PDB file of C-alpha atoms and ligand atoms in Angstrom:
ATOM      1  CA  MET A 687      30.609  -3.108 -38.123  1.00 69.00           C
ATOM      2  CA  PRO A 688      30.346  -4.522 -34.468  1.00 70.00           C
ATOM      3  CA  GLN A 689      29.469  -8.447 -33.975  1.00 71.00           C
ATOM      4  CA  PHE A 690      27.789  -8.688 -31.180  1.00 78.00           C
ATOM      5  CA  ASN A 691      27.790 -12.450 -29.643  1.00 83.00           C
ATOM      6  CA  GLU A 692      26.197 -13.112 -26.003  1.00 81.00           C
ATOM      7  CA  ASN A 693      29.125 -11.895 -23.866  1.00 78.00           C
ATOM      8  CA  ASP A 694      29.977  -9.098 -25.727  1.00 89.00           C
ATOM      9  CA  LEU A 695      25.873  -7.094 -25.991  1.00 94.00           C
ATOM     10  CA  THR A 696      26.257  -6.304 -22.797  1.00 95.00           C
ATOM     11  CA  ALA A 697      28.843  -4.328 -22.097  1.00 94.00           C
ATOM     12  CA  ALA A 698      27.131  -2.533 -25.644  1.00 94.00           C
ATOM     13  CA  VAL A 699      24.410  -1.662 -24.348  1.00 96.00           C
ATOM     14  CA  VAL A 700      25.596  -0.505 -21.634  1.00 97.00           C
ATOM     15  CA  LYS A 701      27.972   2.073 -23.267  1.00 96.00           C
ATOM     16  CA  SER A 702      25.128   2.929 -25.294  1.00 97.00           C
ATOM     17  CA  PHE A 703      23.816   4.495 -22.251  1.00 98.00           C
ATOM     18  CA  GLU A 704      27.167   6.790 -21.357  1.00 98.00           C
ATOM     19  CA  ASN A 705      26.133   9.946 -22.495  1.00 98.00           C
ATOM     20  CA  THR A 706      22.802  10.042 -20.738  1.00 98.00           C
ATOM     21  CA  PRO A 707      22.841  13.319 -19.100  1.00 98.00           C
ATOM     22  CA  ASP A 708      20.823  12.488 -15.906  1.00 98.00           C
ATOM     23  CA  LYS A 709      23.393  11.303 -13.762  1.00 98.00           C
ATOM     24  CA  ARG A 710      20.928   8.781 -11.443  1.00 98.00           C
ATOM     25  CA  ALA A 711      19.093   7.780 -14.328  1.00 98.00           C
ATOM     26  CA  LYS A 712      22.628   6.690 -16.297  1.00 98.00           C
ATOM     27  CA  PHE A 713      22.711   4.992 -13.332  1.00 98.00           C
ATOM     28  CA  LEU A 714      19.588   3.041 -13.091  1.00 98.00           C
ATOM     29  CA  LEU A 715      19.497   2.256 -17.068  1.00 98.00           C
ATOM     30  CA  GLN A 716      22.596   0.671 -17.134  1.00 98.00           C
ATOM     31  CA  GLU A 717      21.941  -1.711 -14.159  1.00 98.00           C
ATOM     32  CA  LEU A 718      18.731  -2.710 -15.528  1.00 98.00           C
ATOM     33  CA  VAL A 719      20.625  -3.454 -18.755  1.00 98.00           C
ATOM     34  CA  LYS A 720      22.904  -5.677 -16.782  1.00 97.00           C
ATOM     35  CA  SER A 721      20.058  -7.338 -14.719  1.00 97.00           C
ATOM     36  CA  LEU A 722      17.685  -8.093 -17.542  1.00 97.00           C
ATOM     37  CA  HIS A 723      21.074  -9.884 -19.504  1.00 96.00           C
ATOM     38  CA  GLU A 724      22.100 -11.546 -16.592  1.00 96.00           C
ATOM     39  CA  TYR A 725      18.661 -12.723 -15.765  1.00 97.00           C
ATOM     40  CA  VAL A 726      17.510 -13.956 -19.419  1.00 97.00           C
ATOM     41  CA  ARG A 727      21.786 -16.036 -19.731  1.00 95.00           C
ATOM     42  CA  ARG A 728      21.356 -17.295 -16.188  1.00 96.00           C
ATOM     43  CA  THR A 729      17.549 -18.337 -17.568  1.00 98.00           C
ATOM     44  CA  ASP A 730      18.668 -19.839 -21.814  1.00 97.00           C
ATOM     45  CA  LEU A 731      14.983 -17.557 -21.469  1.00 98.00           C
ATOM     46  CA  THR A 732      13.544 -19.219 -25.015  1.00 98.00           C
ATOM     47  CA  PHE A 733      11.650 -17.054 -27.271  1.00 98.00           C
ATOM     48  CA  GLU A 734       8.265 -18.065 -26.387  1.00 98.00           C
ATOM     49  CA  GLU A 735       8.910 -17.187 -22.615  1.00 98.00           C
ATOM     50  CA  TRP A 736       9.943 -13.424 -23.955  1.00 98.00           C
ATOM     51  CA  GLU A 737       6.756 -13.127 -25.838  1.00 98.00           C
ATOM     52  CA  TYR A 738       4.475 -14.845 -23.004  1.00 98.00           C
ATOM     53  CA  ALA A 739       6.561 -11.888 -21.127  1.00 98.00           C
ATOM     54  CA  ILE A 740       5.769  -9.316 -23.247  1.00 98.00           C
ATOM     55  CA  ASP A 741       2.299 -10.337 -23.762  1.00 98.00           C
ATOM     56  CA  PHE A 742       1.993 -10.597 -19.624  1.00 98.00           C
ATOM     57  CA  LEU A 743       2.975  -7.061 -19.721  1.00 98.00           C
ATOM     58  CA  THR A 744       1.081  -5.728 -22.084  1.00 98.00           C
ATOM     59  CA  ARG A 745      -2.368  -6.836 -20.505  1.00 98.00           C
ATOM     60  CA  THR A 746      -0.706  -5.671 -17.544  1.00 98.00           C
ATOM     61  CA  GLY A 747      -1.048  -2.103 -18.304  1.00 97.00           C
ATOM     62  CA  GLN A 748      -4.254  -2.452 -20.565  1.00 98.00           C
ATOM     63  CA  LYS A 749      -5.919  -3.731 -17.261  1.00 97.00           C
ATOM     64  CA  CYS A 750      -4.922  -0.576 -15.813  1.00 95.00           C
ATOM     65  CA  THR A 751      -7.399   2.206 -15.543  1.00 90.00           C
ATOM     66  CA  PRO A 752      -8.041   5.610 -13.723  1.00 84.00           C
ATOM     67  CA  ILE A 753      -8.845   3.852 -10.585  1.00 82.00           C
ATOM     68  CA  ARG A 754      -6.830   0.702 -11.216  1.00 88.00           C
ATOM     69  CA  GLN A 755      -3.024   0.086 -11.430  1.00 91.00           C
ATOM     70  CA  GLU A 756      -2.533  -3.342 -11.701  1.00 95.00           C
ATOM     71  CA  PHE A 757       1.258  -2.363 -11.955  1.00 95.00           C
ATOM     72  CA  ILE A 758       1.256  -1.422  -8.465  1.00 93.00           C
ATOM     73  CA  LEU A 759      -0.641  -4.704  -7.634  1.00 94.00           C
ATOM     74  CA  LEU A 760       2.247  -6.679  -9.915  1.00 97.00           C
ATOM     75  CA  SER A 761       5.189  -4.676  -8.040  1.00 96.00           C
ATOM     76  CA  ASP A 762       3.424  -6.015  -4.259  1.00 95.00           C
ATOM     77  CA  VAL A 763       2.805  -9.453  -5.133  1.00 97.00           C
ATOM     78  CA  MET A 764       6.726  -9.535  -6.483  1.00 98.00           C
ATOM     79  CA  GLY A 765       7.757  -8.108  -2.975  1.00 97.00           C
ATOM     80  CA  VAL A 766       9.802  -5.319  -5.173  1.00 97.00           C
ATOM     81  CA  SER A 767       7.078  -2.675  -3.300  1.00 94.00           C
ATOM     82  CA  MET A 768       8.541  -3.972   0.140  1.00 95.00           C
ATOM     83  CA  LEU A 769      11.887  -4.222  -1.213  1.00 96.00           C
ATOM     84  CA  VAL A 770      11.927  -0.757  -2.027  1.00 95.00           C
ATOM     85  CA  ASP A 771      10.515   0.271   0.914  1.00 93.00           C
ATOM     86  CA  ALA A 772      13.079  -1.495   3.192  1.00 93.00           C
ATOM     87  CA  VAL A 773      15.992  -0.421   1.596  1.00 94.00           C
ATOM     88  CA  ASN A 774      14.661   3.431   1.987  1.00 91.00           C
ATOM     89  CA  HIS A 775      13.662   2.768   5.636  1.00 89.00           C
ATOM     90  CA  ARG A 776      17.155   1.229   6.207  1.00 89.00           C
ATOM     91  CA  GLU A 777      16.968   3.543  10.250  1.00 87.00           C
ATOM     92  CA  ARG A 778      13.878   3.423  11.738  1.00 87.00           C
ATOM     93  CA  GLU A 779      14.984   3.604  15.416  1.00 89.00           C
ATOM     94  CA  GLY A 780      11.941   4.565  17.451  1.00 93.00           C
ATOM     95  CA  ALA A 781       9.955   5.390  14.635  1.00 97.00           C
ATOM     96  CA  THR A 782       6.381   3.587  13.219  1.00 97.00           C
ATOM     97  CA  GLN A 783       7.249   1.248  10.665  1.00 96.00           C
ATOM     98  CA  THR A 784       6.384   1.117   7.219  1.00 96.00           C
ATOM     99  CA  THR A 785       4.612  -0.633   4.747  1.00 96.00           C
ATOM    100  CA  VAL A 786       3.049  -1.109   1.097  1.00 93.00           C
ATOM    101  CA  LEU A 787       0.859   2.408  -0.546  1.00 92.00           C
ATOM    102  CA  GLY A 788      -0.760  -0.620  -2.050  1.00 89.00           C
ATOM    103  CA  PRO A 789      -3.221   0.079  -5.247  1.00 85.00           C
ATOM    104  CA  PHE A 790      -6.259   1.683  -3.198  1.00 91.00           C
ATOM    105  CA  TYR A 791      -5.001   5.197  -2.778  1.00 92.00           C
ATOM    106  CA  VAL A 792      -7.313   6.435  -4.807  1.00 87.00           C
ATOM    107  CA  GLY A 793     -10.044   9.929  -5.735  1.00 81.00           C
ATOM    108  CA  GLU A 794     -11.029  12.356  -2.594  1.00 83.00           C
ATOM    109  CA  HIS A 795     -10.239  12.124   1.013  1.00 91.00           C
ATOM    110  CA  LYS A 796     -12.091  14.012   2.684  1.00 93.00           C
ATOM    111  CA  GLU A 797     -11.227  15.971   5.654  1.00 96.00           C
ATOM    112  CA  MET A 798     -14.170  14.959   8.444  1.00 97.00           C
ATOM    113  CA  PRO A 799     -14.189  16.074  12.126  1.00 97.00           C
ATOM    114  CA  HIS A 800     -12.802  13.427  14.937  1.00 97.00           C
ATOM    115  CA  GLY A 801     -15.624  11.096  15.316  1.00 95.00           C
ATOM    116  CA  SER A 802     -17.106  11.173  11.885  1.00 96.00           C
ATOM    117  CA  ASP A 803     -18.450   8.397  10.623  1.00 95.00           C
ATOM    118  CA  ILE A 804     -16.824   6.421   7.692  1.00 95.00           C
ATOM    119  CA  SER A 805     -18.614   3.959   6.772  1.00 93.00           C
ATOM    120  CA  PRO A 806     -22.027   5.916   6.202  1.00 87.00           C
ATOM    121  CA  TYR A 807     -23.098   3.576   3.594  1.00 87.00           C
ATOM    122  CA  ASN A 808     -22.335   0.126   5.252  1.00 88.00           C
ATOM    123  CA  LYS A 809     -25.565  -1.401   7.187  1.00 87.00           C
ATOM    124  CA  THR A 810     -23.429  -4.960   7.949  1.00 92.00           C
ATOM    125  CA  GLY A 811     -19.948  -4.635   8.925  1.00 93.00           C
ATOM    126  CA  ASP A 812     -19.211  -5.120  13.006  1.00 94.00           C
ATOM    127  CA  LYS A 813     -18.534  -0.952  14.190  1.00 95.00           C
ATOM    128  CA  MET A 814     -14.621  -0.374  14.817  1.00 97.00           C
ATOM    129  CA  PHE A 815     -13.954   2.457  16.999  1.00 97.00           C
ATOM    130  CA  VAL A 816     -10.362   4.044  15.670  1.00 98.00           C
ATOM    131  CA  GLN A 817      -8.395   6.535  18.389  1.00 97.00           C
ATOM    132  CA  SER A 818      -4.745   7.663  17.390  1.00 98.00           C
ATOM    133  CA  ARG A 819      -2.020   9.774  18.252  1.00 98.00           C
ATOM    134  CA  VAL A 820       0.914  11.328  16.340  1.00 98.00           C
ATOM    135  CA  THR A 821       3.676  12.181  17.827  1.00 98.00           C
ATOM    136  CA  ASP A 822       7.578  13.134  16.919  1.00 97.00           C
ATOM    137  CA  LEU A 823      10.053  10.878  18.880  1.00 97.00           C
ATOM    138  CA  LYS A 824      10.231  11.682  22.365  1.00 96.00           C
ATOM    139  CA  GLY A 825       6.284  11.789  22.071  1.00 96.00           C
ATOM    140  CA  LYS A 826       5.823  15.325  21.843  1.00 97.00           C
ATOM    141  CA  PRO A 827       2.510  15.910  20.482  1.00 98.00           C
ATOM    142  CA  LEU A 828       2.351  16.833  16.552  1.00 98.00           C
ATOM    143  CA  ALA A 829      -0.766  18.810  15.693  1.00 98.00           C
ATOM    144  CA  GLY A 830      -2.261  20.036  12.424  1.00 98.00           C
ATOM    145  CA  VAL A 831      -1.041  17.061  10.794  1.00 98.00           C
ATOM    146  CA  PRO A 832      -3.219  15.433   7.845  1.00 97.00           C
ATOM    147  CA  VAL A 833      -3.426  12.101   7.912  1.00 98.00           C
ATOM    148  CA  ASP A 834      -5.222   9.961   5.094  1.00 97.00           C
ATOM    149  CA  VAL A 835      -7.244   6.593   6.336  1.00 98.00           C
ATOM    150  CA  TRP A 836      -8.405   4.009   3.579  1.00 97.00           C
ATOM    151  CA  HIS A 837      -9.632   0.260   4.187  1.00 96.00           C
ATOM    152  CA  ALA A 838     -11.918  -2.992   2.590  1.00 95.00           C
ATOM    153  CA  ASP A 839     -15.539  -3.671   3.574  1.00 93.00           C
ATOM    154  CA  ASP A 840     -16.555  -6.367   5.496  1.00 92.00           C
ATOM    155  CA  ASP A 841     -17.229  -7.761   2.265  1.00 91.00           C
ATOM    156  CA  GLY A 842     -13.612  -7.247   1.130  1.00 91.00           C
ATOM    157  CA  PHE A 843     -13.730  -4.412  -1.173  1.00 91.00           C
ATOM    158  CA  TYR A 844     -12.829  -0.856  -1.096  1.00 92.00           C
ATOM    159  CA  ASP A 845     -15.200   1.850  -2.156  1.00 89.00           C
ATOM    160  CA  SER A 846     -13.508   2.651  -5.621  1.00 87.00           C
ATOM    161  CA  GLN A 847     -14.094  -1.387  -6.898  1.00 87.00           C
ATOM    162  CA  LYS A 848     -17.768  -1.688  -5.730  1.00 85.00           C
ATOM    163  CA  ALA A 849     -20.512  -0.745  -8.714  1.00 83.00           C
ATOM    164  CA  ASP A 850     -22.097   2.265  -6.076  1.00 82.00           C
ATOM    165  CA  TYR A 851     -18.244   4.323  -5.997  1.00 82.00           C
ATOM    166  CA  ALA A 852     -19.796   6.887  -8.827  1.00 78.00           C
ATOM    167  CA  THR A 853     -23.175   7.797  -7.211  1.00 82.00           C
ATOM    168  CA  HIS A 854     -21.785   6.994  -3.290  1.00 81.00           C
ATOM    169  CA  GLY A 855     -18.008   8.943  -4.114  1.00 81.00           C
ATOM    170  CA  PRO A 856     -15.389   8.090  -1.836  1.00 86.00           C
ATOM    171  CA  SER A 857     -16.626   5.229   1.927  1.00 90.00           C
ATOM    172  CA  LEU A 858     -14.616   4.091   4.125  1.00 94.00           C
ATOM    173  CA  ARG A 859     -12.046   6.402   3.115  1.00 95.00           C
ATOM    174  CA  ALA A 860     -11.073  10.360   4.865  1.00 96.00           C
ATOM    175  CA  ARG A 861      -8.820  12.715   5.983  1.00 97.00           C
ATOM    176  CA  PHE A 862      -8.436  13.374   9.374  1.00 98.00           C
ATOM    177  CA  VAL A 863      -6.124  16.579  11.198  1.00 98.00           C
ATOM    178  CA  THR A 864      -4.762  15.874  14.541  1.00 98.00           C
ATOM    179  CA  ASP A 865      -6.244  18.434  17.571  1.00 98.00           C
ATOM    180  CA  ALA A 866      -3.822  19.710  19.847  1.00 97.00           C
ATOM    181  CA  ASP A 867      -2.733  16.596  21.353  1.00 98.00           C
ATOM    182  CA  GLY A 868      -1.588  15.218  18.227  1.00 98.00           C
ATOM    183  CA  ARG A 869      -4.711  13.407  18.259  1.00 98.00           C
ATOM    184  CA  PHE A 870      -7.943  11.686  15.627  1.00 98.00           C
ATOM    185  CA  SER A 871     -10.127   9.648  15.600  1.00 98.00           C
ATOM    186  CA  PHE A 872     -13.342   8.116  13.549  1.00 97.00           C
ATOM    187  CA  ARG A 873     -15.801   5.343  13.452  1.00 96.00           C
ATOM    188  CA  THR A 874     -15.761   3.176  11.115  1.00 97.00           C
ATOM    189  CA  ILE A 875     -15.902  -1.057  10.566  1.00 96.00           C
ATOM    190  CA  LEU A 876     -14.476  -3.730  11.222  1.00 95.00           C
ATOM    191  CA  PRO A 877     -11.824  -4.824   7.695  1.00 94.00           C
ATOM    192  CA  CYS A 878     -11.495  -7.942   6.370  1.00 93.00           C
ATOM    193  CA  SER A 879      -9.287 -10.018   4.948  1.00 95.00           C
ATOM    194  CA  TYR A 880      -9.415  -9.674   1.078  1.00 93.00           C
ATOM    195  CA  PRO A 881      -7.905 -11.188  -2.177  1.00 94.00           C
ATOM    196  CA  ILE A 882      -6.646  -8.644  -4.127  1.00 94.00           C
ATOM    197  CA  PRO A 883      -8.580  -8.624  -7.296  1.00 92.00           C
ATOM    198  CA  THR A 884      -8.029 -11.811  -9.290  1.00 94.00           C
ATOM    199  CA  ASP A 885     -10.037 -10.382 -12.423  1.00 95.00           C
ATOM    200  CA  GLY A 886      -6.432  -9.804 -14.293  1.00 97.00           C
ATOM    201  CA  PRO A 887      -2.877 -10.550 -15.310  1.00 98.00           C
ATOM    202  CA  VAL A 888      -1.546 -10.922 -11.288  1.00 97.00           C
ATOM    203  CA  GLY A 889      -4.471 -12.623 -10.208  1.00 97.00           C
ATOM    204  CA  ASP A 890      -3.364 -15.019 -13.609  1.00 97.00           C
ATOM    205  CA  LEU A 891       0.207 -15.164 -11.951  1.00 98.00           C
ATOM    206  CA  ILE A 892      -1.190 -15.768  -8.872  1.00 97.00           C
ATOM    207  CA  THR A 893      -2.754 -19.553 -10.003  1.00 97.00           C
ATOM    208  CA  ALA A 894      -1.040 -20.394 -11.812  1.00 97.00           C
ATOM    209  CA  THR A 895       1.313 -20.302  -9.267  1.00 98.00           C
ATOM    210  CA  GLN A 896      -0.886 -21.907  -6.670  1.00 97.00           C
ATOM    211  CA  ARG A 897      -0.069 -19.311  -4.145  1.00 97.00           C
ATOM    212  CA  HIS A 898      -3.425 -17.432  -1.518  1.00 97.00           C
ATOM    213  CA  PRO A 899      -4.275 -13.991  -3.178  1.00 97.00           C
ATOM    214  CA  MET A 900      -5.051 -12.608   0.213  1.00 97.00           C
ATOM    215  CA  ARG A 901      -4.241 -10.123   2.609  1.00 96.00           C
ATOM    216  CA  PRO A 902      -4.707  -9.702   6.340  1.00 97.00           C
ATOM    217  CA  ALA A 903      -7.647  -7.717   7.706  1.00 97.00           C
ATOM    218  CA  HIS A 904      -5.482  -3.996   7.984  1.00 97.00           C
ATOM    219  CA  VAL A 905      -6.730   0.151   7.736  1.00 98.00           C
ATOM    220  CA  HIS A 906      -4.490   1.871   5.918  1.00 97.00           C
ATOM    221  CA  PHE A 907      -2.719   5.233   7.015  1.00 98.00           C
ATOM    222  CA  LEU A 908      -0.396   8.365   5.503  1.00 97.00           C
ATOM    223  CA  VAL A 909       0.854  10.616   8.070  1.00 98.00           C
ATOM    224  CA  LYS A 910       1.793  13.364   6.652  1.00 96.00           C
ATOM    225  CA  ALA A 911       3.578  16.570   9.417  1.00 96.00           C
ATOM    226  CA  GLU A 912       5.491  19.290   7.644  1.00 95.00           C
ATOM    227  CA  GLY A 913       9.364  18.762   8.762  1.00 97.00           C
ATOM    228  CA  TYR A 914       8.961  14.685   9.175  1.00 97.00           C
ATOM    229  CA  GLU A 915       9.371  11.691   6.634  1.00 96.00           C
ATOM    230  CA  PRO A 916       5.770  10.711   5.132  1.00 96.00           C
ATOM    231  CA  LEU A 917       4.586   7.842   6.429  1.00 97.00           C
ATOM    232  CA  ILE A 918       3.220   4.844   4.597  1.00 96.00           C
ATOM    233  CA  THR A 919       1.982   2.519   6.551  1.00 97.00           C
ATOM    234  CA  HIS A 920      -1.292  -0.201   7.786  1.00 96.00           C
ATOM    235  CA  VAL A 921      -2.510  -0.686  10.854  1.00 98.00           C
ATOM    236  CA  PHE A 922      -3.336  -4.888  10.831  1.00 98.00           C
ATOM    237  CA  LEU A 923      -5.572  -5.984  12.810  1.00 97.00           C
ATOM    238  CA  ASP A 924      -4.573  -9.467  15.132  1.00 96.00           C
ATOM    239  CA  GLY A 925      -6.130 -12.811  14.951  1.00 94.00           C
ATOM    240  CA  ASP A 926      -6.446 -12.637  11.589  1.00 96.00           C
ATOM    241  CA  GLN A 927      -4.953 -16.126   9.840  1.00 96.00           C
ATOM    242  CA  TYR A 928      -2.713 -14.399   6.671  1.00 97.00           C
ATOM    243  CA  LEU A 929      -0.856 -12.299   8.736  1.00 97.00           C
ATOM    244  CA  ARG A 930       1.891 -14.700   8.067  1.00 96.00           C
ATOM    245  CA  SER A 931       1.392 -15.367   4.461  1.00 97.00           C
ATOM    246  CA  ASP A 932       0.472 -11.328   3.417  1.00 97.00           C
ATOM    247  CA  VAL A 933       0.429 -12.218  -0.442  1.00 97.00           C
ATOM    248  CA  VAL A 934       1.944  -8.349  -0.729  1.00 96.00           C
ATOM    249  CA  PHE A 935       4.677  -9.416   2.538  1.00 97.00           C
ATOM    250  CA  GLY A 936       3.497  -6.095   3.807  1.00 96.00           C
ATOM    251  CA  VAL A 937       2.781  -7.197   7.709  1.00 97.00           C
ATOM    252  CA  LYS A 938       5.605  -6.278  10.124  1.00 96.00           C
ATOM    253  CA  ASP A 939       5.277  -7.532  14.311  1.00 96.00           C
ATOM    254  CA  GLU A 940       5.306  -3.831  14.956  1.00 96.00           C
ATOM    255  CA  LEU A 941       2.306  -2.716  12.905  1.00 97.00           C
ATOM    256  CA  VAL A 942      -0.052  -5.895  14.682  1.00 97.00           C
ATOM    257  CA  ALA A 943      -2.429  -4.476  16.782  1.00 95.00           C
ATOM    258  CA  ARG A 944      -4.844  -6.040  18.526  1.00 91.00           C
ATOM    259  CA  VAL A 945      -8.411  -4.258  18.525  1.00 95.00           C
ATOM    260  CA  GLU A 946     -10.785  -4.830  21.960  1.00 96.00           C
ATOM    261  CA  PRO A 947     -14.136  -5.972  21.553  1.00 96.00           C
ATOM    262  CA  ARG A 948     -16.471  -3.090  23.676  1.00 96.00           C
ATOM    263  CA  ASN A 949     -20.210  -3.122  24.950  1.00 95.00           C
ATOM    264  CA  ASP A 950     -19.855  -0.186  26.560  1.00 93.00           C
ATOM    265  CA  ALA A 951     -22.699   2.202  25.963  1.00 94.00           C
ATOM    266  CA  ALA A 952     -20.628   4.917  24.885  1.00 94.00           C
ATOM    267  CA  LEU A 953     -17.760   5.375  22.498  1.00 94.00           C
ATOM    268  CA  PRO A 954     -14.773   7.207  23.357  1.00 93.00           C
ATOM    269  CA  ASN A 955     -15.865   9.919  21.860  1.00 91.00           C
ATOM    270  CA  GLY A 956     -18.980  10.318  23.789  1.00 92.00           C
ATOM    271  CA  GLU A 957     -21.521   9.292  21.243  1.00 91.00           C
ATOM    272  CA  ARG A 958     -24.334   7.016  22.249  1.00 93.00           C
ATOM    273  CA  VAL A 959     -23.841   3.097  20.704  1.00 91.00           C
ATOM    274  CA  SER A 960     -25.767   0.274  20.891  1.00 89.00           C
ATOM    275  CA  GLY A 961     -24.791  -3.169  20.641  1.00 91.00           C
ATOM    276  CA  PRO A 962     -21.434  -4.743  20.462  1.00 95.00           C
ATOM    277  CA  TRP A 963     -18.056  -2.725  18.548  1.00 97.00           C
ATOM    278  CA  HIS A 964     -14.530  -3.479  18.474  1.00 97.00           C
ATOM    279  CA  LEU A 965     -11.377  -0.768  20.248  1.00 97.00           C
ATOM    280  CA  MET A 966      -8.766   0.343  17.597  1.00 97.00           C
ATOM    281  CA  THR A 967      -6.115   2.472  19.088  1.00 97.00           C
ATOM    282  CA  TYR A 968      -2.637   3.009  17.933  1.00 97.00           C
ATOM    283  CA  GLU A 969      -0.156   6.127  18.366  1.00 97.00           C
ATOM    284  CA  PHE A 970       2.618   6.813  15.333  1.00 98.00           C
ATOM    285  CA  GLN A 971       5.608   8.238  15.394  1.00 98.00           C
ATOM    286  CA  MET A 972       7.407  10.165  12.974  1.00 98.00           C
ATOM    287  CA  LYS A 973      10.882  10.502  12.092  1.00 97.00           C
ATOM    288  CA  PRO A 974      11.603  13.761  11.144  1.00 96.00           C
ATOM    289  CA  GLY A 975      13.473  14.592   7.873  1.00 95.00           C
ATOM    290  CA  ALA A 976      11.024  14.850   4.236  1.00 92.00           C
ATOM    291  CA  GLY A 977      10.381  12.806   1.207  1.00 90.00           C
ATOM    292  CA  LEU A 978       7.338  12.109  -1.140  1.00 87.00           C
ATOM    293  CA  VAL A 979       3.761  12.107  -0.621  1.00 89.00           C
ATOM    294  CA  PRO A 980       1.934  10.138  -3.600  1.00 86.00           C
ATOM    295  CA  ARG A 981      -1.383  11.746  -4.418  1.00 84.00           C
ATOM    296  CA  PRO A 982      -4.345   9.742  -4.624  1.00 85.00           C
ATOM    297  CA  MET A 983      -5.237   8.099  -8.000  1.00 81.00           C
ATOM    298  CA  MET A 984      -8.201  10.635  -9.388  1.00 72.00           C
ATOM    299  CA  ALA A 985      -7.576  13.133  -7.157  1.00 67.00           C
ATOM    300  CA  ALA A 986      -8.486  16.272  -8.099  1.00 55.00           C
ATOM    301  CA  GLU A 987      -5.752  19.362  -8.120  1.00 49.00           C
TER     302      GLU A 987
HETATM  303 FE1  FE2 B1092      -5.714  -2.468   1.214  1.00 64.10          FE
END
């Protein structure tokens, strides 16, 4: 009968995974065991702390619903999401920078014609027109490329967080397909900085550690061009007070865009407009390759 002590135990558990047929799974599990054991040894973890951790993770799972992903949020605030992004995108010379997917890639991203208003129910936000283009690394336009966009409203909420989601369906989210010149555009409202959901265990963690829960204002983009690495990113609004302290560590300088205040009587697509509006212009450079494209939560097959 083997007698496992503090030091022999790790080797025994690592060995227990020795016959895992999938080599990558075996490697990941054995490294995970080593890291977890090292953490317990280094911190002299108490029974109370271990119990708290089990309870915290249990509550995190219980908070998840088909349209709420508390585990992605936990990964985001611990910097794990950005670290996975970083180790998978070490070489991006000339290509648009990536950032976290976040927990709000939800539901149907309905294809809409260029110039469409994706904020039809919002009556309070400042108007914004977004014009964009998708090219390869040499600036050649990529046509027929689907681009999913989503962002928070002027109260800092995504559609899926609001009570009227069931009746309104998706808003402030859509899909556009690039034209022959790689371009697409849409109308919307200016997003504002927002707190991540604080009514769950991740919010408890943020409060207990005296961190702030804010993310700087941004628009999410997911660009899926065939023959290119999927691009998951945000465009952040320059001047936001939380750009240097994003709670999920997602900001990169190259992703910050100046959003110009405008007073012209017509939008770039010729549509008449009254009052002031804002113009966001940003171009995406795609890197050749392939990769996993996430599916929105709750999306129909
Ligand atoms: Fe977001």
